[in-house]
Amino acid sequence: MVLRGVQVARRVLLAGGLAATAVGASGIPVWASSRRAAPEILSTSEWKAREPSSPVQVLDQRPVKIVVHHTASANSEDTSQEHAMELARQIQDFHMDSNGWLDTGQNFTNSRGGWLLEGRHKSLAVLTAGEQHVLGAHAGEQNSVSLGIENEGTYVDAKVPDALWDSLVELCSYMVAQYGIDAGEIYGHRDFMATECPGDVLYARLPELREAVGAATGKAVAQPVVWPLLQPDVRGPRVTALQLLLRARGESVPVDGVFAGRTQEVAGRLAAEWGAVGASCSATRMPEPGLFGGRGWDGLVPEVGPGSAGDAVRAVQTLLISRGRYVPADARFADRTVSVVREFQAAAGLPVTGVVDRATWLRLLG
């Protein structure tokens, strides 16, 4: 095993200019023409990983997203390489022995000292080749299309260390360049599952991360619109809309705009049924009671339009009113509501249909 006693600066340059079209004059696709030199990443053999309990699956496709996690472990002051390797072993043990997975779930691990490590076996070689994708176990249904990065620490209210941040930017930039991933396709775990991960502090910096990666790779950045995460005791129109959507499904919940009690219980049950809550992908378990978000919203929002009536329409009207648009709160999708929905869609850059579909719900709630 080769160990590097001193962590080297990982400054990398674009390997080539970006083409202006899908295929440049050389015949090389844009995603391939922007390849970068690889950052320093310790392999599974270097950190003495266990062998997988069954074969690792390699998909014959490139991933299109990156999902950022935190390990929900202690914010250690030990920034050594040895500590980073021990962290990787602890995560793998937890995933294999407690979650029953075949290997560690994430594709890569990033320590508070800025050390980058391969996670699931084969991830490093496959990333280096830039043509396929190692199927991980870190973000539910997104596993087949996304790379997962575990960042050491708990960032609910703690500052992100500079070393960890710099290596995260570098690793994401390399992934984006290798696979042609859009710089705006970097998400937090909570965008897909009902979890606090990667913590409020790190999550709040994801727009900054996307911009930094875009700048490093010469890619334009379109910040994504994502479903909101509702945490215990949060109040407001999003909660009211949730309650009305639950009632539209026949669930008995109050309409008081508070995410607690019965509302929290019913929303959590449905999220679990829809696969929006899963086994922890973190190095240690951190209790996350009663959260609602991610694909839970996908299972809840119906398509409503002219002629519709009921609590789902009231949810639309509640959200429109909260955005300063006048509509009657009468649970009827009549002329005024149709008109305001069309105005909202036009302002949001959506197809102007007057029908509240998934994309419109996402904009109303996001």
mmCIF file of C-alpha atoms in Angstrom:
data_model
loop_
_atom_site.group_PDB
_atom_site.id
_atom_site.type_symbol
_atom_site.label_atom_id
_atom_site.label_comp_id
_atom_site.label_asym_id
_atom_site.label_seq_id
_atom_site.Cartn_x
_atom_site.Cartn_y
_atom_site.Cartn_z
ATOM 1 C CA MET A 1 0.000 0.000 0.000
ATOM 2 C CA VAL A 2 1.352 3.425 -0.924
ATOM 3 C CA LEU A 3 0.687 6.164 1.617
ATOM 4 C CA ARG A 4 1.357 9.807 0.973
ATOM 5 C CA GLY A 5 2.703 11.472 4.086
ATOM 6 C CA VAL A 6 1.868 14.958 2.946
ATOM 7 C CA GLN A 7 -1.400 15.911 1.322
ATOM 8 C CA VAL A 8 -0.592 17.583 -1.960
ATOM 9 C CA ALA A 9 -2.432 20.570 -3.364
ATOM 10 C CA ARG A 10 -4.964 19.332 -5.867
ATOM 11 C CA ARG A 11 -4.906 22.068 -8.470
ATOM 12 C CA VAL A 12 -6.049 20.729 -11.802
ATOM 13 C CA LEU A 13 -6.509 22.331 -15.214
ATOM 14 C CA LEU A 14 -8.978 21.725 -18.000
ATOM 15 C CA ALA A 15 -7.582 19.081 -20.285
ATOM 16 C CA GLY A 16 -9.082 20.721 -23.349
ATOM 17 C CA GLY A 17 -11.348 23.512 -24.545
ATOM 18 C CA LEU A 18 -15.111 23.150 -24.448
ATOM 19 C CA ALA A 19 -16.802 22.497 -27.756
ATOM 20 C CA ALA A 20 -19.632 24.771 -28.770
ATOM 21 C CA THR A 21 -21.967 22.012 -29.874
ATOM 22 C CA ALA A 22 -22.805 18.464 -28.876
ATOM 23 C CA VAL A 23 -19.967 17.273 -31.109
ATOM 24 C CA GLY A 24 -16.975 19.519 -31.778
ATOM 25 C CA ALA A 25 -14.954 19.884 -34.959
ATOM 26 C CA SER A 26 -12.716 17.023 -33.841
ATOM 27 C CA GLY A 27 -15.696 14.714 -33.562
ATOM 28 C CA ILE A 28 -15.228 14.463 -29.772
ATOM 29 C CA PRO A 29 -18.400 15.000 -27.691
ATOM 30 C CA VAL A 30 -18.490 18.003 -25.342
ATOM 31 C CA TRP A 31 -18.558 15.813 -22.259
ATOM 32 C CA ALA A 32 -15.331 14.094 -23.352
ATOM 33 C CA SER A 33 -13.508 17.226 -24.549
ATOM 34 C CA SER A 34 -13.694 18.792 -21.068
ATOM 35 C CA ARG A 35 -11.930 15.955 -19.218
ATOM 36 C CA ARG A 36 -9.713 17.038 -16.302
ATOM 37 C CA ALA A 37 -6.699 15.583 -14.554
ATOM 38 C CA ALA A 38 -7.807 13.304 -11.709
ATOM 39 C CA PRO A 39 -7.527 14.514 -8.113
ATOM 40 C CA GLU A 40 -5.689 12.416 -5.545
ATOM 41 C CA ILE A 41 -8.120 9.695 -4.410
ATOM 42 C CA LEU A 42 -7.170 6.813 -2.111
ATOM 43 C CA SER A 43 -8.408 3.500 -3.499
ATOM 44 C CA THR A 44 -10.239 0.804 -1.567
ATOM 45 C CA SER A 45 -7.027 -1.213 -1.453
ATOM 46 C CA GLU A 46 -5.124 1.732 0.015
ATOM 47 C CA TRP A 47 -7.560 2.175 2.905
ATOM 48 C CA LYS A 48 -7.836 -1.598 3.390
ATOM 49 C CA ALA A 49 -11.493 -2.039 2.557
ATOM 50 C CA ARG A 50 -13.255 -5.356 3.081
ATOM 51 C CA GLU A 51 -14.218 -7.269 -0.020
ATOM 52 C CA PRO A 52 -17.867 -6.849 -1.075
ATOM 53 C CA SER A 53 -20.209 -9.590 0.083
ATOM 54 C CA SER A 54 -21.503 -9.975 -3.492
ATOM 55 C CA PRO A 55 -20.507 -8.581 -6.896
ATOM 56 C CA VAL A 56 -20.617 -4.825 -7.378
ATOM 57 C CA GLN A 57 -22.921 -3.870 -10.227
ATOM 58 C CA VAL A 58 -21.503 -1.653 -12.974
ATOM 59 C CA LEU A 59 -24.146 -0.022 -15.179
ATOM 60 C CA ASP A 60 -23.421 0.543 -18.846
ATOM 61 C CA GLN A 61 -24.366 4.207 -18.695
ATOM 62 C CA ARG A 62 -22.974 7.467 -17.364
ATOM 63 C CA PRO A 63 -24.520 9.037 -14.243
ATOM 64 C CA VAL A 64 -26.294 12.364 -14.711
ATOM 65 C CA LYS A 65 -26.373 13.667 -11.130
ATOM 66 C CA ILE A 66 -24.220 14.032 -8.026
ATOM 67 C CA VAL A 67 -25.758 13.617 -4.558
ATOM 68 C CA VAL A 68 -23.996 15.237 -1.593
ATOM 69 C CA HIS A 69 -24.263 13.676 1.885
ATOM 70 C CA HIS A 70 -22.838 14.227 5.324
ATOM 71 C CA THR A 71 -21.814 11.258 7.442
ATOM 72 C CA ALA A 72 -23.723 12.498 10.524
ATOM 73 C CA SER A 73 -20.650 11.523 12.548
ATOM 74 C CA ALA A 74 -18.539 13.598 14.931
ATOM 75 C CA ASN A 75 -16.897 16.761 13.626
ATOM 76 C CA SER A 76 -13.451 15.387 14.305
ATOM 77 C CA GLU A 77 -10.414 17.625 14.663
ATOM 78 C CA ASP A 78 -8.212 14.823 13.353
ATOM 79 C CA THR A 79 -7.420 15.767 9.761
ATOM 80 C CA SER A 80 -4.848 13.040 9.110
ATOM 81 C CA GLN A 81 -4.878 10.548 6.278
ATOM 82 C CA GLU A 82 -4.934 7.719 8.803
ATOM 83 C CA HIS A 83 -8.128 9.100 10.346
ATOM 84 C CA ALA A 84 -9.730 9.404 6.904
ATOM 85 C CA MET A 85 -8.986 5.756 6.164
ATOM 86 C CA GLU A 86 -10.383 4.658 9.517
ATOM 87 C CA LEU A 87 -13.533 6.665 8.783
ATOM 88 C CA ALA A 88 -13.930 4.837 5.470
ATOM 89 C CA ARG A 89 -13.613 1.480 7.227
ATOM 90 C CA GLN A 90 -16.194 2.479 9.861
ATOM 91 C CA ILE A 91 -18.667 3.549 7.194
ATOM 92 C CA GLN A 92 -18.195 0.312 5.288
ATOM 93 C CA ASP A 93 -18.661 -1.760 8.446
ATOM 94 C CA PHE A 94 -21.862 0.115 9.259
ATOM 95 C CA HIS A 95 -23.298 -0.266 5.782
ATOM 96 C CA MET A 96 -22.446 -3.946 5.489
ATOM 97 C CA ASP A 97 -23.105 -5.100 9.050
ATOM 98 C CA SER A 98 -26.032 -2.840 10.073
ATOM 99 C CA ASN A 99 -27.738 -2.025 6.770
ATOM 100 C CA GLY A 100 -26.960 -5.396 5.199
ATOM 101 C CA TRP A 101 -25.557 -3.868 2.030
ATOM 102 C CA LEU A 102 -22.990 -5.644 -0.161
ATOM 103 C CA ASP A 103 -20.421 -2.878 0.300
ATOM 104 C CA THR A 104 -20.207 0.717 1.447
ATOM 105 C CA GLY A 105 -23.086 2.648 -0.089
ATOM 106 C CA GLN A 106 -21.463 5.823 -1.401
ATOM 107 C CA ASN A 107 -19.139 6.066 -4.380
ATOM 108 C CA PHE A 108 -16.648 8.379 -2.667
ATOM 109 C CA THR A 109 -15.817 9.733 0.798
ATOM 110 C CA ASN A 110 -14.431 13.179 1.636
ATOM 111 C CA SER A 111 -12.829 13.741 5.044
ATOM 112 C CA ARG A 112 -12.703 16.913 7.132
ATOM 113 C CA GLY A 113 -9.000 17.035 6.345
ATOM 114 C CA GLY A 114 -9.766 17.090 2.616
ATOM 115 C CA TRP A 115 -8.716 13.509 1.899
ATOM 116 C CA LEU A 116 -10.685 11.883 -0.917
ATOM 117 C CA LEU A 117 -11.283 8.129 -0.807
ATOM 118 C CA GLU A 118 -12.952 5.619 -3.069
ATOM 119 C CA GLY A 119 -16.140 4.278 -1.494
ATOM 120 C CA ARG A 120 -17.843 1.345 -3.158
ATOM 121 C CA HIS A 121 -15.371 -0.955 -4.922
ATOM 122 C CA LYS A 122 -14.698 -0.193 -8.622
ATOM 123 C CA SER A 123 -15.932 3.407 -8.278
ATOM 124 C CA LEU A 124 -12.497 4.936 -8.852
ATOM 125 C CA ALA A 125 -11.578 2.921 -11.948
ATOM 126 C CA VAL A 126 -15.026 3.441 -13.460
ATOM 127 C CA LEU A 127 -14.939 7.190 -12.794
ATOM 128 C CA THR A 128 -11.473 7.396 -14.346
ATOM 129 C CA ALA A 129 -12.738 5.678 -17.505
ATOM 130 C CA GLY A 130 -15.764 7.994 -17.605
ATOM 131 C CA GLU A 131 -18.108 5.683 -19.498
ATOM 132 C CA GLN A 132 -20.042 3.626 -16.921
ATOM 133 C CA HIS A 133 -21.504 3.944 -13.433
ATOM 134 C CA VAL A 134 -21.060 1.897 -10.257
ATOM 135 C CA LEU A 135 -24.473 1.374 -8.679
ATOM 136 C CA GLY A 136 -24.345 2.575 -5.083
ATOM 137 C CA ALA A 137 -26.819 2.557 -2.196
ATOM 138 C CA HIS A 138 -27.107 6.127 -0.988
ATOM 139 C CA ALA A 139 -30.224 7.857 -2.351
ATOM 140 C CA GLY A 140 -33.019 5.414 -3.108
ATOM 141 C CA GLU A 141 -34.265 5.428 -6.691
ATOM 142 C CA GLN A 142 -31.555 7.946 -7.608
ATOM 143 C CA ASN A 143 -28.802 5.357 -7.148
ATOM 144 C CA SER A 144 -28.953 4.244 -10.767
ATOM 145 C CA VAL A 145 -28.363 7.751 -12.131
ATOM 146 C CA SER A 146 -26.249 9.476 -9.482
ATOM 147 C CA LEU A 147 -22.851 9.450 -7.812
ATOM 148 C CA GLY A 148 -22.889 9.683 -4.001
ATOM 149 C CA ILE A 149 -20.306 11.601 -1.952
ATOM 150 C CA GLU A 150 -20.185 11.216 1.849
ATOM 151 C CA ASN A 151 -18.662 14.261 3.561
ATOM 152 C CA GLU A 152 -17.312 13.608 7.045
ATOM 153 C CA GLY A 153 -19.128 15.424 9.833
ATOM 154 C CA THR A 154 -22.529 16.723 10.863
ATOM 155 C CA TYR A 155 -23.495 20.035 9.276
ATOM 156 C CA VAL A 156 -26.814 20.816 10.904
ATOM 157 C CA ASP A 157 -25.259 23.943 12.404
ATOM 158 C CA ALA A 158 -21.460 23.429 12.167
ATOM 159 C CA LYS A 159 -19.243 25.262 9.677
ATOM 160 C CA VAL A 160 -17.894 23.302 6.720
ATOM 161 C CA PRO A 161 -14.074 23.036 6.976
ATOM 162 C CA ASP A 162 -12.170 24.758 4.172
ATOM 163 C CA ALA A 163 -10.184 21.606 3.367
ATOM 164 C CA LEU A 164 -13.347 19.528 2.996
ATOM 165 C CA TRP A 165 -14.975 22.224 0.877
ATOM 166 C CA ASP A 166 -12.021 22.557 -1.473
ATOM 167 C CA SER A 167 -11.786 18.817 -2.051
ATOM 168 C CA LEU A 168 -15.559 18.588 -2.572
ATOM 169 C CA VAL A 169 -15.385 21.265 -5.257
ATOM 170 C CA GLU A 170 -12.494 19.457 -6.887
ATOM 171 C CA LEU A 171 -14.099 16.018 -6.821
ATOM 172 C CA CYS A 172 -17.411 17.326 -8.173
ATOM 173 C CA SER A 173 -15.555 19.225 -10.901
ATOM 174 C CA TYR A 174 -13.761 16.054 -11.921
ATOM 175 C CA MET A 175 -17.022 14.087 -11.986
ATOM 176 C CA VAL A 176 -18.739 16.771 -14.055
ATOM 177 C CA ALA A 177 -15.866 16.853 -16.538
ATOM 178 C CA GLN A 178 -15.564 13.065 -16.785
ATOM 179 C CA TYR A 179 -19.237 12.393 -17.417
ATOM 180 C CA GLY A 180 -20.541 15.617 -18.948
ATOM 181 C CA ILE A 181 -22.876 16.135 -15.993
ATOM 182 C CA ASP A 182 -24.563 19.552 -15.881
ATOM 183 C CA ALA A 183 -23.051 21.669 -13.114
ATOM 184 C CA GLY A 184 -26.582 22.362 -11.880
ATOM 185 C CA GLU A 185 -27.224 18.646 -11.341
ATOM 186 C CA ILE A 186 -25.593 18.579 -7.908
ATOM 187 C CA TYR A 187 -28.129 17.850 -5.189
ATOM 188 C CA GLY A 188 -28.435 17.180 -1.505
ATOM 189 C CA HIS A 189 -29.673 13.840 -0.182
ATOM 190 C CA ARG A 190 -32.768 15.624 1.174
ATOM 191 C CA ASP A 191 -33.825 16.610 -2.334
ATOM 192 C CA PHE A 192 -34.861 12.991 -2.889
ATOM 193 C CA MET A 193 -35.424 11.473 0.556
ATOM 194 C CA ALA A 194 -36.959 12.596 3.874
ATOM 195 C CA THR A 195 -33.671 13.310 5.648
ATOM 196 C CA GLU A 196 -31.756 16.285 7.068
ATOM 197 C CA CYS A 197 -28.697 15.094 5.133
ATOM 198 C CA PRO A 198 -26.379 16.847 4.252
ATOM 199 C CA GLY A 199 -27.343 19.214 7.091
ATOM 200 C CA ASP A 200 -28.732 22.737 6.820
ATOM 201 C CA VAL A 201 -25.297 24.388 6.637
ATOM 202 C CA LEU A 202 -23.806 22.248 3.875
ATOM 203 C CA TYR A 203 -27.116 22.127 2.035
ATOM 204 C CA ALA A 204 -27.302 25.933 2.034
ATOM 205 C CA ARG A 205 -23.943 26.013 0.261
ATOM 206 C CA LEU A 206 -24.988 23.780 -2.628
ATOM 207 C CA PRO A 207 -25.809 26.763 -4.891
ATOM 208 C CA GLU A 208 -22.275 28.006 -4.195
ATOM 209 C CA LEU A 209 -20.907 24.531 -4.918
ATOM 210 C CA ARG A 210 -22.694 24.393 -8.274
ATOM 211 C CA GLU A 211 -21.317 27.817 -9.227
ATOM 212 C CA ALA A 212 -17.787 26.846 -8.168
ATOM 213 C CA VAL A 213 -17.948 23.635 -10.204
ATOM 214 C CA GLY A 214 -19.394 25.500 -13.170
ATOM 215 C CA ALA A 215 -16.551 28.013 -13.016
ATOM 216 C CA ALA A 216 -13.942 25.250 -12.730
ATOM 217 C CA THR A 217 -15.287 23.324 -15.711
ATOM 218 C CA GLY A 218 -16.472 26.143 -17.942
ATOM 219 C CA LYS A 219 -20.102 25.077 -17.655
ATOM 220 C CA ALA A 220 -23.155 27.279 -17.351
ATOM 221 C CA VAL A 221 -25.128 26.701 -14.158
ATOM 222 C CA ALA A 222 -28.903 26.490 -13.880
ATOM 223 C CA GLN A 223 -29.838 26.196 -10.215
ATOM 224 C CA PRO A 224 -32.435 23.425 -9.799
ATOM 225 C CA VAL A 225 -35.877 23.793 -8.275
ATOM 226 C CA VAL A 226 -36.359 21.151 -5.595
ATOM 227 C CA TRP A 227 -39.029 19.911 -3.219
ATOM 228 C CA PRO A 228 -38.956 21.483 0.255
ATOM 229 C CA LEU A 229 -38.034 19.527 3.381
ATOM 230 C CA LEU A 230 -40.534 19.931 6.231
ATOM 231 C CA GLN A 231 -39.013 19.539 9.681
ATOM 232 C CA PRO A 232 -40.818 19.180 13.033
ATOM 233 C CA ASP A 233 -42.852 22.210 14.143
ATOM 234 C CA VAL A 234 -42.230 24.219 10.962
ATOM 235 C CA ARG A 235 -45.171 26.468 10.089
ATOM 236 C CA GLY A 236 -46.465 28.184 6.992
ATOM 237 C CA PRO A 237 -48.327 27.835 3.687
ATOM 238 C CA ARG A 238 -46.305 24.821 2.551
ATOM 239 C CA VAL A 239 -47.526 22.913 5.590
ATOM 240 C CA THR A 240 -51.071 24.085 4.977
ATOM 241 C CA ALA A 241 -50.766 22.865 1.384
ATOM 242 C CA LEU A 242 -49.431 19.523 2.630
ATOM 243 C CA GLN A 243 -52.369 19.148 4.990
ATOM 244 C CA LEU A 244 -54.852 19.937 2.238
ATOM 245 C CA LEU A 245 -53.164 17.445 -0.089
ATOM 246 C CA LEU A 246 -53.336 14.795 2.623
ATOM 247 C CA ARG A 247 -57.034 15.525 3.142
ATOM 248 C CA ALA A 248 -57.545 15.259 -0.633
ATOM 249 C CA ARG A 249 -56.282 11.680 -0.275
ATOM 250 C CA GLY A 250 -58.846 10.990 2.438
ATOM 251 C CA GLU A 251 -56.469 11.361 5.385
ATOM 252 C CA SER A 252 -57.774 12.939 8.591
ATOM 253 C CA VAL A 253 -55.402 15.778 9.484
ATOM 254 C CA PRO A 254 -55.953 19.320 10.782
ATOM 255 C CA VAL A 255 -55.449 22.349 8.561
ATOM 256 C CA ASP A 256 -53.513 24.575 10.943
ATOM 257 C CA GLY A 257 -50.268 25.153 9.051
ATOM 258 C CA VAL A 258 -48.140 23.375 11.668
ATOM 259 C CA PHE A 259 -46.034 20.313 10.855
ATOM 260 C CA ALA A 260 -46.564 18.353 14.041
ATOM 261 C CA GLY A 261 -48.734 15.686 15.633
ATOM 262 C CA ARG A 262 -51.190 13.960 13.344
ATOM 263 C CA THR A 263 -49.901 15.730 10.210
ATOM 264 C CA GLN A 264 -46.357 14.595 10.914
ATOM 265 C CA GLU A 265 -47.476 11.042 11.648
ATOM 266 C CA VAL A 266 -49.546 10.627 8.469
ATOM 267 C CA ALA A 267 -46.973 12.301 6.209
ATOM 268 C CA GLY A 268 -44.220 10.117 7.646
ATOM 269 C CA ARG A 269 -46.230 6.946 7.089
ATOM 270 C CA LEU A 270 -46.914 7.818 3.459
ATOM 271 C CA ALA A 271 -43.291 8.816 2.840
ATOM 272 C CA ALA A 272 -42.202 5.395 4.091
ATOM 273 C CA GLU A 273 -44.772 3.655 1.884
ATOM 274 C CA TRP A 274 -43.521 5.566 -1.175
ATOM 275 C CA GLY A 275 -39.860 4.808 -0.530
ATOM 276 C CA ALA A 276 -38.932 8.365 0.466
ATOM 277 C CA VAL A 277 -37.497 7.100 3.751
ATOM 278 C CA GLY A 278 -34.743 4.501 3.737
ATOM 279 C CA ALA A 279 -31.897 3.004 5.725
ATOM 280 C CA SER A 280 -29.330 5.519 6.898
ATOM 281 C CA CYS A 281 -26.408 5.915 4.510
ATOM 282 C CA SER A 282 -24.392 7.680 7.174
ATOM 283 C CA ALA A 283 -21.398 6.522 9.156
ATOM 284 C CA THR A 284 -23.483 6.620 12.333
ATOM 285 C CA ARG A 285 -27.188 6.725 12.881
ATOM 286 C CA MET A 286 -28.658 10.156 13.638
ATOM 287 C CA PRO A 287 -32.337 10.158 14.641
ATOM 288 C CA GLU A 288 -34.437 12.052 12.098
ATOM 289 C CA PRO A 289 -37.997 11.938 13.382
ATOM 290 C CA GLY A 290 -40.979 13.043 11.358
ATOM 291 C CA LEU A 291 -39.452 14.655 8.292
ATOM 292 C CA PHE A 292 -41.230 15.005 4.962
ATOM 293 C CA GLY A 293 -39.680 15.840 1.602
ATOM 294 C CA GLY A 294 -38.106 14.553 -1.586
ATOM 295 C CA ARG A 295 -40.062 11.976 -3.535
ATOM 296 C CA GLY A 296 -42.732 12.053 -0.827
ATOM 297 C CA TRP A 297 -44.104 15.125 -2.592
ATOM 298 C CA ASP A 298 -44.122 13.238 -5.895
ATOM 299 C CA GLY A 299 -46.515 10.726 -4.407
ATOM 300 C CA LEU A 300 -48.780 13.444 -3.070
ATOM 301 C CA VAL A 301 -49.328 16.074 -5.767
ATOM 302 C CA PRO A 302 -52.166 15.373 -8.237
ATOM 303 C CA GLU A 303 -52.744 17.091 -11.560
ATOM 304 C CA VAL A 304 -55.562 19.608 -11.225
ATOM 305 C CA GLY A 305 -57.003 22.017 -13.755
ATOM 306 C CA PRO A 306 -60.138 23.760 -14.989
ATOM 307 C CA GLY A 307 -63.236 22.158 -13.518
ATOM 308 C CA SER A 308 -61.397 20.515 -10.615
ATOM 309 C CA ALA A 309 -62.587 21.098 -7.067
ATOM 310 C CA GLY A 310 -61.694 20.122 -3.525
ATOM 311 C CA ASP A 311 -58.802 20.272 -1.106
ATOM 312 C CA ALA A 312 -56.069 19.862 -3.739
ATOM 313 C CA VAL A 313 -57.386 22.992 -5.460
ATOM 314 C CA ARG A 314 -57.403 24.765 -2.092
ATOM 315 C CA ALA A 315 -53.752 23.782 -1.740
ATOM 316 C CA VAL A 316 -52.967 25.453 -5.085
ATOM 317 C CA GLN A 317 -54.878 28.564 -4.067
ATOM 318 C CA THR A 318 -53.113 28.687 -0.683
ATOM 319 C CA LEU A 319 -49.699 28.617 -2.360
ATOM 320 C CA LEU A 320 -50.654 31.227 -4.938
ATOM 321 C CA ILE A 321 -51.963 33.550 -2.232
ATOM 322 C CA SER A 322 -48.751 33.077 -0.231
ATOM 323 C CA ARG A 323 -46.887 34.335 -3.317
ATOM 324 C CA GLY A 324 -48.938 37.524 -3.438
ATOM 325 C CA ARG A 325 -51.358 36.482 -6.158
ATOM 326 C CA TYR A 326 -55.045 37.046 -5.617
ATOM 327 C CA VAL A 327 -57.303 34.037 -6.050
ATOM 328 C CA PRO A 328 -60.403 33.040 -4.118
ATOM 329 C CA ALA A 329 -59.808 30.323 -1.533
ATOM 330 C CA ASP A 330 -62.980 28.520 -2.582
ATOM 331 C CA ALA A 331 -61.581 25.111 -3.622
ATOM 332 C CA ARG A 332 -62.904 25.632 -7.165
ATOM 333 C CA PHE A 333 -60.602 25.690 -10.199
ATOM 334 C CA ALA A 334 -62.645 28.320 -11.997
ATOM 335 C CA ASP A 335 -61.788 31.240 -14.301
ATOM 336 C CA ARG A 336 -59.817 33.400 -11.837
ATOM 337 C CA THR A 337 -57.703 30.487 -10.611
ATOM 338 C CA VAL A 338 -57.051 29.339 -14.197
ATOM 339 C CA SER A 339 -55.943 32.838 -15.155
ATOM 340 C CA VAL A 340 -53.586 33.224 -12.183
ATOM 341 C CA VAL A 341 -52.098 29.756 -12.701
ATOM 342 C CA ARG A 342 -51.358 30.679 -16.310
ATOM 343 C CA GLU A 343 -49.723 33.941 -15.179
ATOM 344 C CA PHE A 344 -47.638 32.046 -12.636
ATOM 345 C CA GLN A 345 -46.536 29.486 -15.217
ATOM 346 C CA ALA A 346 -45.506 32.223 -17.650
ATOM 347 C CA ALA A 347 -43.476 34.016 -14.982
ATOM 348 C CA ALA A 348 -41.793 30.757 -13.980
ATOM 349 C CA GLY A 349 -40.848 29.863 -17.551
ATOM 350 C CA LEU A 350 -43.192 26.872 -17.633
ATOM 351 C CA PRO A 351 -45.552 25.814 -20.419
ATOM 352 C CA VAL A 352 -48.662 27.981 -20.032
ATOM 353 C CA THR A 353 -51.411 25.411 -19.787
ATOM 354 C CA GLY A 354 -53.535 26.511 -16.845
ATOM 355 C CA VAL A 355 -53.133 22.977 -15.475
ATOM 356 C CA VAL A 356 -51.173 22.402 -12.288
ATOM 357 C CA ASP A 357 -48.909 19.486 -13.156
ATOM 358 C CA ARG A 358 -45.806 18.203 -11.363
ATOM 359 C CA ALA A 359 -43.563 20.987 -12.683
ATOM 360 C CA THR A 360 -46.017 23.650 -11.536
ATOM 361 C CA TRP A 361 -46.385 22.073 -8.093
ATOM 362 C CA LEU A 362 -42.600 21.994 -7.836
ATOM 363 C CA ARG A 363 -42.407 25.721 -8.563
ATOM 364 C CA LEU A 364 -45.267 26.535 -6.201
ATOM 365 C CA LEU A 365 -43.730 24.579 -3.332
ATOM 366 C CA GLY A 366 -40.017 25.043 -4.082
#
